[in-house]
Coordinates of N, CA and C in Angstrom, one line a residue:
M296 N -7.7 -2.4 28.2 CA -7.1 -1.3 27.3 C -6.7 -2.0 26.0
T297 N -7.0 -1.3 24.9 CA -6.7 -1.8 23.5 C -5.3 -1.7 23.2
A298 N -4.7 -2.8 22.7 CA -3.3 -2.8 22.3 C -3.1 -1.9 21.1
P299 N -1.9 -1.2 20.9 CA -1.6 -0.3 19.8 C -1.8 -1.0 18.5
S300 N -1.4 -2.3 18.3 CA -1.6 -3.0 17.1 C -3.0 -3.2 16.7
E301 N -3.8 -3.5 17.8 CA -5.3 -3.7 17.5 C -5.9 -2.4 17.1
T302 N -5.5 -1.3 17.8 CA -6.0 0.0 17.4 C -5.7 0.4 16.0
K303 N -4.5 0.1 15.5 CA -4.1 0.4 14.1 C -5.0 -0.5 13.2
H304 N -5.2 -1.7 13.5 CA -6.1 -2.6 12.7 C -7.5 -2.0 12.6
M305 N -8.0 -1.6 13.7 CA -9.4 -1.0 13.7 C -9.5 0.3 13.0
I306 N -8.4 1.1 13.0 CA -8.4 2.4 12.2 C -8.5 2.0 10.8
A307 N -7.7 1.0 10.3 CA -7.7 0.6 8.9 C -9.1 0.1 8.5
Q308 N -9.7 -0.7 9.4 CA -11.0 -1.3 9.1 C -12.0 -0.2 9.0
Y309 N -11.9 0.8 9.9 CA -12.9 1.9 9.9 C -12.8 2.7 8.7
V310 N -11.6 3.1 8.2 CA -11.4 3.9 7.0 C -11.9 3.2 5.8
L311 N -11.7 1.9 5.8 CA -12.1 1.0 4.7 C -13.6 0.7 4.7
G312 N -14.3 1.1 5.8 CA -15.7 0.9 5.9 C -16.1 -0.5 6.2
L313 N -15.2 -1.2 6.9 CA -15.4 -2.6 7.3 C -15.9 -2.9 8.7
L314 N -16.0 -1.8 9.5 CA -16.6 -2.0 10.8 C -18.1 -1.9 10.7
E315 N -18.8 -2.6 11.5 CA -20.3 -2.6 11.4 C -20.9 -2.6 12.8
G316 N -22.2 -2.2 12.9 CA -23.0 -2.4 14.1 C -22.3 -1.9 15.3
E317 N -22.4 -2.7 16.4 CA -21.9 -2.2 17.7 C -20.4 -1.9 17.7
E318 N -19.6 -2.7 16.9 CA -18.2 -2.5 16.8 C -17.9 -1.1 16.2
Q319 N -18.7 -0.7 15.2 CA -18.5 0.6 14.6 C -18.9 1.7 15.6
A320 N -20.0 1.5 16.3 CA -20.5 2.5 17.3 C -19.5 2.7 18.4
R321 N -18.9 1.6 18.9 CA -17.9 1.7 20.0 C -16.7 2.5 19.5
F322 N -16.3 2.2 18.2 CA -15.1 2.9 17.7 C -15.4 4.4 17.5
E323 N -16.6 4.7 17.0 CA -16.9 6.1 16.8 C -17.1 6.9 18.2
A324 N -17.5 6.1 19.2 CA -17.5 6.7 20.6 C -16.1 7.1 21.0
R325 N -15.1 6.2 20.7 CA -13.7 6.5 21.0 C -13.3 7.7 20.2
L326 N -13.7 7.8 19.0 CA -13.2 9.0 18.2 C -13.7 10.3 18.8
A327 N -14.9 10.3 19.4 CA -15.4 11.5 20.0 C -14.6 11.9 21.3
S328 N -14.0 10.9 21.9 CA -13.3 11.2 23.2 C -11.8 11.1 23.2
E329 N -11.2 10.6 22.0 CA -9.8 10.5 21.9 C -9.2 11.3 20.8
P330 N -8.8 12.5 21.0 CA -8.3 13.3 19.9 C -7.2 12.7 19.1
E331 N -6.2 12.0 19.7 CA -5.1 11.4 19.0 C -5.7 10.3 18.1
L332 N -6.6 9.5 18.5 CA -7.2 8.5 17.6 C -7.9 9.2 16.4
A333 N -8.6 10.3 16.7 CA -9.3 11.0 15.6 C -8.2 11.5 14.6
R334 N -7.1 12.0 15.1 CA -6.0 12.5 14.2 C -5.5 11.4 13.3
Q335 N -5.3 10.2 13.9 CA -4.8 9.1 13.1 C -5.8 8.6 12.0
V336 N -7.0 8.6 12.4 CA -8.1 8.3 11.4 C -8.1 9.3 10.3
A337 N -8.0 10.6 10.6 CA -8.0 11.6 9.6 C -6.7 11.5 8.7
A338 N -5.6 11.2 9.3 CA -4.3 11.1 8.6 C -4.4 9.9 7.6
L339 N -5.0 8.8 8.0 CA -5.1 7.6 7.2 C -6.0 7.9 6.0
Q340 N -7.1 8.6 6.3 CA -8.1 8.9 5.2 C -7.5 9.9 4.2
N341 N -6.7 10.9 4.7 CA -6.0 11.8 3.8 C -5.0 11.1 2.9
N342 N -4.3 10.1 3.5 CA -3.3 9.4 2.7 C -3.9 8.4 1.7
F343 N -5.1 7.9 2.1 CA -5.8 7.0 1.2 C -6.3 7.8 0.0
D344 N -6.7 9.1 0.3 CA -7.2 10.0 -0.8 C -6.0 10.2 -1.7
A345 N -4.8 10.4 -1.2 CA -3.6 10.6 -2.0 C -3.4 9.4 -2.9
L346 N -3.6 8.2 -2.4 CA -3.4 7.0 -3.2 C -4.5 6.9 -4.2
D347 N -5.7 7.3 -3.9 CA -6.8 7.3 -4.9 C -6.4 8.1 -6.1
S348 N -5.6 9.2 -5.9 CA -5.3 10.1 -7.0 C -4.3 9.5 -8.0
T349 N -3.8 8.3 -7.6 CA -2.9 7.6 -8.6 C -3.7 6.8 -9.6
V350 N -5.0 6.7 -9.5 CA -5.8 5.9 -10.4 C -6.6 6.9 -11.3
T351 N -6.6 6.6 -12.6 CA -7.4 7.4 -13.5 C -8.8 6.8 -13.6
P352 N -9.8 7.7 -13.3 CA -11.2 7.2 -13.3 C -11.6 6.7 -14.7
E353 N -12.3 5.7 -14.8 CA -12.8 5.2 -16.1 C -14.3 5.0 -16.0
A354 N -15.0 5.1 -17.1 CA -16.4 4.9 -17.2 C -16.7 3.4 -16.9
V355 N -17.8 3.2 -16.3 CA -18.2 1.8 -16.0 C -19.6 1.5 -16.6
S356 N -19.8 0.2 -16.9 CA -21.1 -0.1 -17.5 C -22.3 0.1 -16.6
A357 N -23.4 0.2 -17.2 CA -24.6 0.5 -16.4 C -25.0 -0.7 -15.5
D358 N -24.6 -1.9 -15.9 CA -24.9 -3.1 -15.1 C -23.9 -3.4 -14.1
L359 N -23.0 -2.5 -13.7 CA -21.9 -2.8 -12.8 C -22.4 -3.3 -11.5
W360 N -23.3 -2.6 -10.9 CA -23.8 -2.9 -9.5 C -24.5 -4.3 -9.5
S361 N -25.2 -4.6 -10.6 CA -25.8 -5.9 -10.6 C -24.8 -7.0 -10.7
K362 N -23.7 -6.8 -11.4 CA -22.6 -7.8 -11.5 C -21.9 -7.9 -10.1
I363 N -21.7 -6.8 -9.4 CA -21.2 -6.9 -8.1 C -22.0 -7.7 -7.1
E364 N -23.4 -7.4 -7.2 CA -24.3 -8.1 -6.3 C -24.3 -9.6 -6.6
S365 N -24.2 -9.9 -7.9 CA -24.2 -11.3 -8.3 C -23.0 -12.0 -7.8
A366 N -21.8 -11.3 -7.9 CA -20.6 -11.9 -7.4 C -20.6 -12.1 -5.9
I367 N -21.3 -11.2 -5.2 CA -21.4 -11.3 -3.7 C -22.3 -12.5 -3.4
D368 N -23.4 -12.6 -4.1 CA -24.3 -13.7 -3.8 C -23.7 -15.1 -4.1
T369 N -22.8 -15.2 -5.0 CA -22.2 -16.5 -5.4 C -20.9 -16.7 -4.7
A370 N -20.4 -15.7 -3.9 CA -19.1 -15.9 -3.2 C -19.2 -17.0 -2.2
P371 N -18.0 -17.7 -2.0 CA -18.0 -18.8 -1.0 C -18.4 -18.3 0.4
K372 N -19.2 -19.0 1.1 CA -19.6 -18.6 2.4 C -18.4 -18.9 3.4
A373 N -18.3 -17.9 4.3 CA -17.3 -18.1 5.4 C -17.7 -19.1 6.4
P374 N -16.8 -20.0 6.8 CA -17.1 -20.9 7.9 C -17.5 -20.3 9.2
P375 N -18.4 -20.8 10.0 CA -18.8 -20.2 11.2 C -17.6 -20.1 12.2
A376 N -17.5 -18.9 12.8 CA -16.5 -18.7 13.8 C -16.6 -19.5 15.0
A377 N -15.5 -20.0 15.5 CA -15.6 -20.9 16.7 C -15.1 -20.1 17.9
N378 N -15.8 -20.3 19.1 CA -15.5 -19.7 20.4 C -15.3 -18.2 20.3
T379 N -16.3 -17.6 19.7 CA -16.2 -16.1 19.6 C -17.6 -15.6 19.6
N380 N -17.8 -14.4 20.2 CA -19.1 -13.7 20.2 C -19.2 -12.8 19.1
R381 N -18.1 -12.6 18.3 CA -18.2 -11.6 17.2 C -18.9 -12.3 16.0
P382 N -19.9 -11.6 15.4 CA -20.6 -12.2 14.3 C -19.7 -12.4 13.1
S383 N -19.8 -13.5 12.4 CA -19.0 -13.7 11.2 C -19.7 -13.1 10.0
R384 N -18.8 -12.7 9.0 CA -19.4 -12.2 7.8 C -20.1 -13.3 7.0
A385 N -21.1 -12.9 6.2 CA -21.8 -14.0 5.5 C -21.1 -14.3 4.2
F386 N -20.1 -13.5 3.8 CA -19.5 -13.7 2.5 C -18.0 -13.3 2.6
S387 N -17.2 -13.8 1.7 CA -15.8 -13.4 1.7 C -15.7 -12.0 1.2
L388 N -14.7 -11.2 1.7 CA -14.5 -9.9 1.2 C -14.1 -9.9 -0.3
P389 N -14.5 -9.0 -1.1 CA -14.1 -9.0 -2.5 C -12.6 -8.7 -2.6
R390 N -12.0 -9.0 -3.7 CA -10.5 -8.9 -3.9 C -10.0 -7.5 -3.6
W391 N -10.8 -6.5 -4.1 CA -10.3 -5.1 -3.9 C -10.2 -4.7 -2.4
A392 N -11.1 -5.2 -1.6 CA -11.1 -4.9 -0.2 C -9.9 -5.6 0.5
G393 N -9.6 -6.8 0.1 CA -8.5 -7.5 0.7 C -7.2 -6.8 0.3
M394 N -7.1 -6.4 -1.0 CA -5.9 -5.7 -1.4 C -5.7 -4.4 -0.7
A395 N -6.9 -3.6 -0.6 CA -6.8 -2.3 0.2 C -6.4 -2.5 1.6
A396 N -6.9 -3.6 2.2 CA -6.5 -3.9 3.6 C -5.0 -4.2 3.7
A397 N -4.5 -5.0 2.7 CA -3.1 -5.3 2.7 C -2.3 -4.1 2.6
I398 N -2.7 -3.1 1.7 CA -1.9 -1.9 1.6 C -1.9 -1.1 2.9
V399 N -3.1 -1.0 3.5 CA -3.1 -0.2 4.8 C -2.3 -0.9 5.9
L400 N -2.6 -2.2 6.1 CA -2.0 -2.9 7.3 C -0.6 -3.2 7.1
S401 N -0.1 -3.4 5.9 CA 1.3 -3.8 5.8 C 2.2 -2.6 5.7
L402 N 1.6 -1.4 5.5 CA 2.5 -0.2 5.3 C 2.2 0.8 6.3
G403 N 1.0 1.3 6.3 CA 0.7 2.5 7.1 C 0.9 3.8 6.3
V404 N 1.7 3.8 5.3 CA 1.9 4.9 4.4 C 2.1 6.2 5.2
G405 N 2.8 6.1 6.3 CA 3.1 7.3 7.1 C 2.0 7.7 8.0
Y406 N 0.9 6.9 8.0 CA -0.3 7.4 8.8 C 0.0 7.4 10.3
F407 N 0.9 6.5 10.7 CA 1.2 6.5 12.1 C 2.5 7.1 12.5
G408 N 2.9 8.1 11.8 CA 4.1 8.9 12.2 C 5.4 8.2 11.9
G409 N 5.4 7.3 10.9 CA 6.7 6.7 10.6 C 7.1 5.6 11.5
Q410 N 6.2 5.0 12.3 CA 6.6 3.9 13.2 C 6.9 2.7 12.4
S411 N 7.7 1.8 13.1 CA 8.0 0.5 12.5 C 8.7 0.5 11.2
L412 N 9.5 1.5 10.9 CA 10.2 1.6 9.7 C 11.7 1.1 9.8
G413 N 12.0 0.4 10.9 CA 13.3 -0.2 11.0 C 14.4 0.9 11.0
P414 N 15.4 0.8 10.1 CA 16.5 1.7 10.2 C 16.1 3.1 9.7
T415 N 14.9 3.3 9.2 CA 14.6 4.7 8.7 C 13.3 5.2 9.4
P416 N 13.4 5.6 10.7 CA 12.3 6.1 11.4 C 11.9 7.5 11.1
Q417 N 11.4 7.7 9.9 CA 11.0 9.1 9.5 C 9.8 9.0 8.5
A418 N 9.2 10.1 8.3 CA 8.1 10.1 7.4 C 8.5 10.2 5.9
P419 N 7.9 9.4 5.0 CA 8.3 9.5 3.6 C 7.9 10.8 3.0
L420 N 8.7 11.2 2.0 CA 8.4 12.4 1.2 C 7.4 12.1 0.1
V421 N 7.5 10.9 -0.5 CA 6.5 10.4 -1.5 C 6.3 9.0 -1.3
V422 N 5.1 8.5 -1.8 CA 4.7 7.1 -1.8 C 4.3 6.7 -3.2
A423 N 4.7 5.5 -3.6 CA 4.3 5.1 -4.9 C 3.7 3.7 -4.8
V424 N 2.6 3.5 -5.4 CA 2.0 2.1 -5.5 C 2.4 1.6 -6.9
L425 N 3.1 0.5 -6.9 CA 3.6 -0.1 -8.1 C 2.7 -1.2 -8.6
V426 N 2.3 -1.2 -9.8 CA 1.4 -2.2 -10.4 C 2.0 -2.9 -11.6
G427 N 1.5 -4.1 -11.9 CA 2.0 -4.9 -13.0 C 1.2 -4.6 -14.2
D428 N 1.4 -5.4 -15.3 CA 0.7 -5.2 -16.5 C -0.8 -5.4 -16.3
D429 N -1.2 -6.3 -15.3 CA -2.6 -6.5 -15.1 C -3.2 -5.4 -14.2
M430 N -2.4 -4.4 -13.9 CA -2.9 -3.2 -13.0 C -3.2 -3.6 -11.6
E431 N -2.7 -4.8 -11.2 CA -2.9 -5.2 -9.8 C -1.7 -4.6 -9.0
P432 N -2.0 -4.0 -7.8 CA -0.9 -3.5 -7.0 C 0.0 -4.7 -6.5
G433 N 1.3 -4.5 -6.7 CA 2.3 -5.6 -6.4 C 3.2 -5.2 -5.3
A434 N 3.5 -3.8 -5.1 CA 4.4 -3.4 -4.0 C 4.1 -1.9 -3.8
I435 N 4.6 -1.4 -2.7 CA 4.5 0.0 -2.3 C 5.9 0.4 -2.0
I436 N 6.3 1.6 -2.5 CA 7.6 2.2 -2.2 C 7.4 3.5 -1.4
E437 N 8.1 3.7 -0.3 CA 8.2 4.9 0.4 C 9.6 5.5 0.1
A438 N 9.7 6.7 -0.3 CA 11.0 7.4 -0.5 C 11.2 8.4 0.5
F439 N 12.4 8.5 1.1 CA 12.7 9.3 2.2 C 13.8 10.4 1.8
A440 N 13.9 11.4 2.7 CA 14.8 12.5 2.4 C 16.3 12.1 2.4
D441 N 16.6 11.0 3.0 CA 18.0 10.5 3.1 C 18.4 9.6 1.9
D442 N 17.6 9.6 0.9 CA 17.8 8.8 -0.3 C 17.5 7.3 -0.2
S443 N 17.0 6.9 1.0 CA 16.6 5.5 1.1 C 15.2 5.3 0.7
V444 N 14.8 4.1 0.4 CA 13.5 3.7 0.0 C 13.1 2.5 0.8
R445 N 11.8 2.4 1.2 CA 11.3 1.3 1.8 C 10.3 0.6 0.9
I446 N 10.5 -0.7 0.8 CA 9.7 -1.5 -0.2 C 8.8 -2.5 0.6
V447 N 7.5 -2.4 0.4 CA 6.6 -3.3 1.1 C 5.9 -4.1 0.0
P448 N 6.1 -5.4 -0.1 CA 5.5 -6.2 -1.2 C 4.1 -6.5 -0.9
L449 N 3.3 -6.6 -1.9 CA 1.9 -7.0 -1.8 C 1.6 -8.3 -2.5
E450 N 2.6 -8.8 -3.1 CA 2.5 -10.1 -3.7 C 3.9 -10.8 -3.7
A451 N 3.9 -12.1 -4.0 CA 5.2 -12.8 -3.9 C 6.1 -12.4 -5.1
L452 N 7.3 -11.9 -4.8 CA 8.3 -11.6 -5.8 C 9.6 -12.3 -5.5
V453 N 10.0 -13.2 -6.3 CA 11.2 -14.0 -6.1 C 12.0 -14.0 -7.4
A454 N 13.3 -13.6 -7.4 CA 14.1 -13.7 -8.6 C 14.5 -15.1 -8.8
P455 N 14.4 -15.6 -10.1 CA 14.8 -16.9 -10.4 C 16.4 -17.0 -10.2
A456 N 16.9 -18.2 -10.2 CA 18.3 -18.5 -10.0 C 19.1 -17.7 -11.1
G457 N 20.2 -17.1 -10.7 CA 21.0 -16.4 -11.7 C 20.5 -15.0 -12.0
S458 N 19.5 -14.5 -11.3 CA 19.0 -13.2 -11.6 C 18.7 -12.4 -10.2
T459 N 18.3 -11.2 -10.3 CA 18.0 -10.4 -9.2 C 16.9 -9.4 -9.5
L460 N 16.3 -8.8 -8.5 CA 15.3 -7.8 -8.6 C 16.0 -6.5 -8.4
E461 N 15.7 -5.5 -9.2 CA 16.4 -4.2 -9.1 C 15.4 -3.1 -9.1
V462 N 15.5 -2.1 -8.2 CA 14.6 -1.0 -8.0 C 15.2 0.2 -8.7
W463 N 14.4 0.9 -9.4 CA 14.8 2.1 -10.2 C 13.9 3.3 -9.9
T464 N 14.5 4.5 -10.1 CA 13.6 5.7 -10.1 C 14.1 6.6 -11.3
L465 N 13.3 7.5 -11.7 CA 13.6 8.4 -12.7 C 13.5 9.9 -12.2
P466 N 14.6 10.4 -11.6 CA 14.5 11.7 -11.0 C 14.1 12.8 -12.0
D467 N 14.7 12.7 -13.3 CA 14.3 13.6 -14.4 C 14.8 12.9 -15.7
P468 N 14.2 13.3 -16.8 CA 14.6 12.7 -18.1 C 16.1 12.9 -18.4
Q469 N 16.7 14.0 -18.0 CA 18.1 14.3 -18.3 C 19.0 13.3 -17.6
T470 N 18.7 13.0 -16.3 CA 19.5 12.0 -15.6 C 19.3 10.6 -16.0
G471 N 18.0 10.3 -16.4 CA 17.7 8.9 -16.8 C 17.5 8.1 -15.6
P472 N 17.1 6.8 -15.8 CA 16.8 5.9 -14.6 C 18.1 5.7 -13.8
V473 N 17.8 5.6 -12.4 CA 18.9 5.4 -11.5 C 18.5 4.3 -10.6
S474 N 19.5 3.4 -10.4 CA 19.2 2.2 -9.5 C 19.2 2.6 -8.1
L475 N 18.3 2.1 -7.3 CA 18.2 2.3 -5.9 C 18.6 1.1 -5.1
G476 N 19.0 0.0 -5.8 CA 19.4 -1.2 -5.1 C 18.8 -2.4 -5.6
T477 N 19.3 -3.6 -5.2 CA 18.8 -4.9 -5.6 C 18.4 -5.7 -4.5
F478 N 17.6 -6.7 -4.7 CA 17.2 -7.7 -3.7 C 16.8 -9.0 -4.4
R479 N 16.8 -10.1 -3.7 CA 16.5 -11.4 -4.3 C 15.0 -11.8 -4.2
E480 N 14.5 -11.4 -3.0 CA 13.1 -11.9 -2.7 C 12.3 -10.8 -2.0
A481 N 11.1 -10.7 -2.3 CA 10.2 -9.6 -1.8 C 10.1 -9.8 -0.3
S482 N 10.3 -8.7 0.4 CA 10.1 -8.6 1.9 C 10.1 -7.2 2.2
D483 N 9.6 -6.9 3.4 CA 9.6 -5.5 3.9 C 11.0 -5.1 4.2
L484 N 11.6 -4.3 3.3 CA 13.0 -3.9 3.5 C 13.3 -2.5 3.1
V485 N 14.4 -2.0 3.5 CA 14.9 -0.6 3.2 C 16.2 -0.7 2.5
L486 N 16.2 0.0 1.3 CA 17.4 0.1 0.5 C 18.0 1.5 0.6
G487 N 19.3 1.6 0.7 CA 19.9 3.0 0.7 C 20.4 3.3 -0.7
G488 N 19.7 4.2 -1.3 CA 20.0 4.6 -2.7 C 21.2 5.6 -2.8
P489 N 21.6 6.0 -4.0 CA 22.6 7.0 -4.2 C 22.1 8.4 -3.8
N490 N 23.1 9.3 -3.8 CA 22.7 10.7 -3.5 C 21.9 11.3 -4.7
L491 N 20.7 11.6 -4.5 CA 19.8 12.1 -5.5 C 19.0 13.4 -5.0
P492 N 18.5 14.2 -5.9 CA 17.6 15.2 -5.5 C 16.4 14.6 -4.7
A493 N 15.8 15.4 -3.8 CA 14.7 15.0 -3.1 C 13.6 14.4 -4.0
P494 N 13.0 13.3 -3.7 CA 12.0 12.7 -4.5 C 10.7 13.6 -4.6
Q495 N 10.1 13.6 -5.8 CA 9.0 14.5 -6.0 C 7.7 13.8 -6.4
P496 N 6.6 14.4 -6.2 CA 5.4 13.7 -6.8 C 5.5 13.5 -8.3
D497 N 4.9 12.5 -8.8 CA 4.9 12.0 -10.1 C 6.2 11.4 -10.6
Q498 N 7.2 11.2 -9.7 CA 8.4 10.6 -10.0 C 8.2 9.1 -10.2
L499 N 8.8 8.5 -11.3 CA 8.6 7.1 -11.6 C 9.4 6.2 -10.8
Y500 N 8.8 5.1 -10.3 CA 9.6 4.0 -9.6 C 9.2 2.7 -10.3
E501 N 10.2 1.8 -10.4 CA 9.9 0.5 -11.0 C 10.8 -0.5 -10.5
I502 N 10.4 -1.8 -10.7 CA 11.2 -2.9 -10.3 C 11.4 -3.8 -11.6
T503 N 12.6 -4.1 -11.9 CA 12.9 -4.9 -13.1 C 13.6 -6.2 -12.7
L504 N 13.6 -7.2 -13.6 CA 14.3 -8.4 -13.4 C 15.7 -8.3 -14.1
E505 N 16.8 -8.4 -13.4 CA 18.1 -8.2 -14.0 C 19.0 -9.4 -13.7
P506 N 20.2 -9.5 -14.4 CA 21.1 -10.6 -14.1 C 21.6 -10.5 -12.7
A507 N 22.1 -11.6 -12.2 CA 22.7 -11.6 -10.8 C 23.7 -10.5 -10.7
G508 N 23.6 -9.8 -9.5 CA 24.5 -8.7 -9.3 C 23.9 -7.3 -9.8
G509 N 22.8 -7.4 -10.5 CA 22.2 -6.1 -11.0 C 22.5 -5.9 -12.5
S510 N 21.9 -4.8 -13.0 CA 22.1 -4.5 -14.4 C 23.6 -4.2 -14.8
P511 N 24.1 -4.9 -15.8 CA 25.5 -4.7 -16.2 C 25.7 -3.3 -16.9
T512 N 24.7 -2.6 -17.2 CA 24.9 -1.3 -17.9 C 24.6 -0.1 -17.1
G513 N 24.0 -0.3 -15.9 CA 23.6 0.9 -15.1 C 22.3 1.4 -15.5
R514 N 21.6 0.8 -16.4 CA 20.3 1.1 -16.9 C 19.4 -0.2 -16.9
P515 N 18.1 0.0 -16.8 CA 17.3 -1.2 -16.8 C 17.5 -2.0 -18.1
T516 N 17.7 -3.3 -18.0 CA 17.9 -4.2 -19.2 C 16.8 -5.3 -19.2
G517 N 16.3 -5.7 -18.1 CA 15.3 -6.8 -18.0 C 13.9 -6.3 -18.1
P518 N 12.9 -7.2 -18.1 CA 11.5 -6.8 -18.1 C 11.1 -6.0 -16.9
I519 N 10.2 -5.1 -17.1 CA 9.6 -4.3 -16.0 C 8.5 -5.1 -15.3
L520 N 8.7 -5.5 -14.1 CA 7.7 -6.3 -13.3 C 6.6 -5.4 -12.7
L521 N 7.0 -4.3 -12.1 CA 6.1 -3.4 -11.5 C 6.5 -2.0 -11.7
K522 N 5.6 -1.0 -11.8 CA 6.0 0.4 -11.9 C 4.8 1.2 -11.4
G523 N 5.2 2.5 -11.0 CA 4.1 3.4 -10.5 C 4.7 4.8 -10.3
F524 N 3.9 5.8 -10.2 CA 4.3 7.1 -10.0 C 4.0 7.6 -8.6
A525 N 4.9 8.4 -8.0 CA 4.9 8.8 -6.6 C 3.8 9.8 -6.4
R526 N 3.3 9.8 -5.2 CA 2.4 10.9 -4.7 C 2.9 11.3 -3.3
A527 N 2.6 12.6 -3.0 CA 3.0 13.1 -1.7 C 2.0 12.7 -0.7
P528 N 2.4 12.0 0.4 CA 1.4 11.7 1.5 C 0.9 13.0 2.2
V529 N -0.3 13.0 2.6 CA -0.9 14.1 3.3 C -0.7 13.8 4.8
I530 N 0.0 14.7 5.5 CA 0.3 14.5 6.9 C -0.8 15.2 7.7

């Protein structure tokens, strides 16, 4: 019997298109006979579509695919797998695939019914992927009806000595930015924010670097490290 954690991992791989050959065939056979598994796959795909909507499409050059193929051909070869019958991949996964897998596997974005959320076992109202100036995803925020937020880091975030990381949201322009809490080092954590209106799609979330103890003014004063706009997950 497949363990729940392994099933979640395979769901993520299937939706990302990373299953191949017999492994893919076995998983699709399970989909045909396990309605709950099919529901979870559909939920993950729907939520992934919601995350896709946070990105603005841009035109690409005509030689894009040739560049991708060239990068794959020159990528470092994976070492042969030891003591396993599973075939190893001939090349390392590209950066986007690794990042996408990190988003799926570290969060779940509500795909699995709000499991493993620690003190907040509920489905998020909105989800925001926060990116830096380089447009690389750095963290994901889930916002809940009880004014709490869950932060899942996708990269190392550590406040230097004498400073702290502070999470903000912008419920509306009239209210202005509101602090949701502070933390020193990136980890999967839940912060209990102040009493605010229910979070809405397109609501801004950001993380700034502030003095120890948080912003002295009640408004962001330090550099913005990550920011992003919320989307409603599709359940």
